[in-house]
Tab-separated table of C-alpha atoms in Angstrom:
chain	number	residue	atom	x	y	z
A	1	UNK	CA	-0.004	0.141	-0.123
A	2	UNK	CA	2.753	2.500	0.919
A	3	UNK	CA	4.865	1.318	-1.892
A	4	UNK	CA	2.032	1.916	-4.349
A	5	UNK	CA	1.285	5.390	-2.825
A	6	UNK	CA	5.059	6.552	-3.080
A	7	UNK	CA	5.335	5.010	-6.677
A	8	UNK	CA	2.282	7.004	-7.916
A	9	UNK	CA	2.341	10.150	-5.792
A	10	UNK	CA	3.475	12.300	-8.683
A	11	UNK	CA	0.642	10.912	-10.827
A	12	UNK	CA	-1.969	11.416	-8.505
A	13	UNK	CA	-0.919	14.867	-7.341
A	14	UNK	CA	-0.223	16.066	-10.999
A	15	UNK	CA	-3.474	14.595	-12.130
A	16	UNK	CA	-5.368	16.762	-9.418
A	17	UNK	CA	-3.724	19.978	-10.279
A	18	UNK	CA	-4.226	19.436	-13.990
A	19	UNK	CA	-8.024	18.749	-13.427
A	20	UNK	CA	-8.052	21.781	-11.207
A	21	UNK	CA	-6.278	24.082	-13.676
A	22	UNK	CA	-8.373	22.988	-16.556
A	23	UNK	CA	-11.729	23.245	-14.673
A	24	UNK	CA	-10.935	26.600	-13.565
A	25	UNK	CA	-9.918	27.801	-17.058
A	26	UNK	CA	-13.167	26.386	-18.577
A	27	UNK	CA	-15.050	28.052	-15.827
A	28	UNK	CA	-13.398	31.257	-16.386
A	29	UNK	CA	-14.031	31.053	-20.237
A	30	UNK	CA	-17.715	30.144	-19.604
A	31	UNK	CA	-18.399	32.901	-17.275
A	32	UNK	CA	-16.504	35.522	-19.300
A	33	UNK	CA	-18.088	34.751	-22.747
A	34	UNK	CA	-21.648	33.452	-21.796
A	35	UNK	CA	-22.488	35.410	-18.588
A	36	UNK	CA	-20.182	38.302	-19.404
A	37	UNK	CA	-18.812	38.186	-15.929
A	38	UNK	CA	-15.080	37.916	-15.151
A	39	UNK	CA	-14.123	35.853	-12.012
A	40	UNK	CA	-11.204	37.460	-10.209
A	41	UNK	CA	-10.108	34.540	-8.234
A	42	UNK	CA	-10.091	31.665	-10.896
A	43	UNK	CA	-7.401	33.074	-13.031
A	44	UNK	CA	-4.770	33.326	-10.271
A	45	UNK	CA	-5.625	29.926	-8.773
A	46	UNK	CA	-5.495	28.277	-12.229
A	47	UNK	CA	-2.204	29.719	-12.649
A	48	UNK	CA	-0.791	28.384	-9.367
A	49	UNK	CA	-2.492	25.048	-10.147
A	50	UNK	CA	-0.537	24.868	-13.344
A	51	UNK	CA	2.760	25.746	-11.666
A	52	UNK	CA	2.171	22.747	-9.241
A	53	UNK	CA	1.188	20.580	-12.233
A	54	UNK	CA	4.363	21.340	-13.946
A	55	UNK	CA	6.893	20.747	-11.069
A	56	UNK	CA	5.072	17.483	-9.967
A	57	UNK	CA	4.985	16.329	-13.643
A	58	UNK	CA	8.713	16.977	-13.872
A	59	UNK	CA	9.069	14.526	-11.118
A	60	UNK	CA	6.981	12.028	-12.852
A	61	UNK	CA	8.942	12.474	-16.218
A	62	UNK	CA	12.323	11.863	-14.184
A	63	UNK	CA	10.685	8.663	-12.597
A	64	UNK	CA	9.816	7.352	-16.120
A	65	UNK	CA	12.996	8.683	-17.709
A	66	UNK	CA	10.927	10.740	-20.393
A	67	UNK	CA	12.884	14.049	-19.934
A	68	UNK	CA	14.560	15.631	-23.002
A	69	UNK	CA	18.036	14.288	-23.469
A	70	UNK	CA	20.758	14.073	-26.062
A	71	UNK	CA	20.694	10.467	-26.705
A	72	UNK	CA	22.616	10.756	-29.944
A	73	UNK	CA	25.566	11.871	-28.121
A	74	UNK	CA	25.585	8.897	-25.808
A	75	UNK	CA	24.889	6.620	-28.731
A	76	UNK	CA	27.950	7.893	-30.667
A	77	UNK	CA	30.514	6.593	-28.069
A	78	UNK	CA	31.576	3.093	-27.113
A	79	UNK	CA	29.507	1.208	-24.560
A	80	UNK	CA	31.931	1.538	-21.764
A	81	UNK	CA	32.077	5.275	-22.202
A	82	UNK	CA	28.322	5.364	-22.521
A	83	UNK	CA	27.947	3.903	-18.986
A	84	UNK	CA	30.415	6.560	-17.742
A	85	UNK	CA	28.478	9.401	-19.454
A	86	UNK	CA	25.267	8.151	-18.104
A	87	UNK	CA	26.555	7.963	-14.546
A	88	UNK	CA	28.227	11.459	-14.708
A	89	UNK	CA	24.770	12.813	-16.057
A	90	UNK	CA	22.971	11.323	-13.146
A	91	UNK	CA	25.513	12.893	-10.798
A	92	UNK	CA	25.128	16.266	-12.556
A	93	UNK	CA	21.445	15.919	-12.070
A	94	UNK	CA	21.551	15.057	-8.593
A	95	UNK	CA	23.863	17.903	-7.775
A	96	UNK	CA	21.609	20.386	-9.529
A	97	UNK	CA	18.591	19.157	-7.810
A	98	UNK	CA	20.229	19.159	-4.294
A	99	UNK	CA	21.218	22.817	-5.135
A	100	UNK	CA	17.599	23.442	-6.166
A	101	UNK	CA	16.163	21.834	-2.995
A	102	UNK	CA	18.636	23.743	-0.715
A	103	UNK	CA	17.851	27.292	-2.222
A	104	UNK	CA	14.054	26.714	-3.011
A	105	UNK	CA	13.702	25.702	0.684
A	106	UNK	CA	15.451	28.918	1.838
A	107	UNK	CA	13.173	31.118	-0.468
A	108	UNK	CA	10.035	29.228	0.715
A	109	UNK	CA	11.108	29.694	4.400
A	110	UNK	CA	11.783	33.448	3.801
A	111	UNK	CA	8.208	33.784	2.117
A	112	UNK	CA	6.816	32.064	5.189
A	113	UNK	CA	8.505	34.437	7.571
A	114	UNK	CA	7.437	37.621	5.596
A	115	UNK	CA	3.998	36.257	4.902
A	116	UNK	CA	3.761	37.619	1.611
A	117	UNK	CA	0.140	37.241	-0.083
A	118	UNK	CA	-0.910	36.758	-3.593
A	119	UNK	CA	-2.468	39.849	-5.246
A	120	UNK	CA	-6.057	38.514	-5.845
A	121	UNK	CA	-6.798	35.862	-3.474
A	122	UNK	CA	-4.579	36.792	-0.507
A	123	UNK	CA	-2.976	33.220	-0.472
A	124	UNK	CA	0.253	32.896	1.267
A	125	UNK	CA	2.886	32.819	-1.406
A	126	UNK	CA	5.012	30.354	0.581
A	127	UNK	CA	2.186	27.803	-0.336
A	128	UNK	CA	2.803	28.494	-4.067
A	129	UNK	CA	6.667	28.273	-3.739
A	130	UNK	CA	6.335	25.225	-1.607
A	131	UNK	CA	6.049	23.200	-4.849
A	132	UNK	CA	9.811	24.122	-5.586
A	133	UNK	CA	11.174	22.200	-2.577
A	134	UNK	CA	8.614	19.411	-3.005
A	135	UNK	CA	9.151	18.761	-6.639
A	136	UNK	CA	12.996	19.065	-6.111
A	137	UNK	CA	12.873	16.477	-3.400
A	138	UNK	CA	10.722	14.139	-5.406
A	139	UNK	CA	12.947	14.376	-8.322
A	140	UNK	CA	16.135	14.031	-6.083
A	141	UNK	CA	14.359	10.697	-4.790
A	142	UNK	CA	13.852	9.567	-8.289
A	143	UNK	CA	17.280	10.368	-9.479
A	144	UNK	CA	18.846	8.513	-6.445
A	145	UNK	CA	16.716	5.522	-7.444
A	146	UNK	CA	17.928	5.681	-10.976
A	147	UNK	CA	21.582	5.842	-9.671
A	148	UNK	CA	21.016	2.960	-7.521
A	149	UNK	CA	19.422	0.953	-10.349
A	150	UNK	CA	22.250	1.909	-12.803
A	151	UNK	CA	24.969	0.895	-10.187
A	152	UNK	CA	23.193	-2.546	-9.556
A	153	UNK	CA	22.858	-3.213	-13.215
A	154	UNK	CA	26.509	-1.957	-14.029
A	155	UNK	CA	28.163	-4.070	-11.212
A	156	UNK	CA	25.983	-7.193	-12.100
A	157	UNK	CA	26.955	-6.870	-15.762
A	158	UNK	CA	30.610	-6.331	-14.836
A	159	UNK	CA	30.470	-9.399	-12.491
A	160	UNK	CA	29.050	-11.530	-15.290
A	161	UNK	CA	31.810	-10.531	-17.708
């Protein structure tokens, strides 16, 4: 149960925010063009839902290895060098995500301490920025999982040869 939850957390959360974003956008369009009334709150919330959707989907993409990459560069070198390049890429990615996690956490804490509010809905801005450390953390976990999988496969292959 817990493993299923953790394996699908990005999917469920990203799906929720996508549905929220889409619903609010459709609602805004309907009220504006059919009833000639503009909802002041829906645009801002849909924007923030989209931001959450993007960062959670990025973690989903890391999990499924569907991010953009330069595969032709890796394919152009010998197999042993491919493994080195893949491992270095994972380490670079991990370094970047740890950096992003640390600094996005600092910014989120600063926003929490200052209690800055969004313009239209008066939502605390730290709640919007909280997706940065959450998304970074989830992506970091997924990259660590890829490093462990890569290491196991590489060591197992080396032992068989």
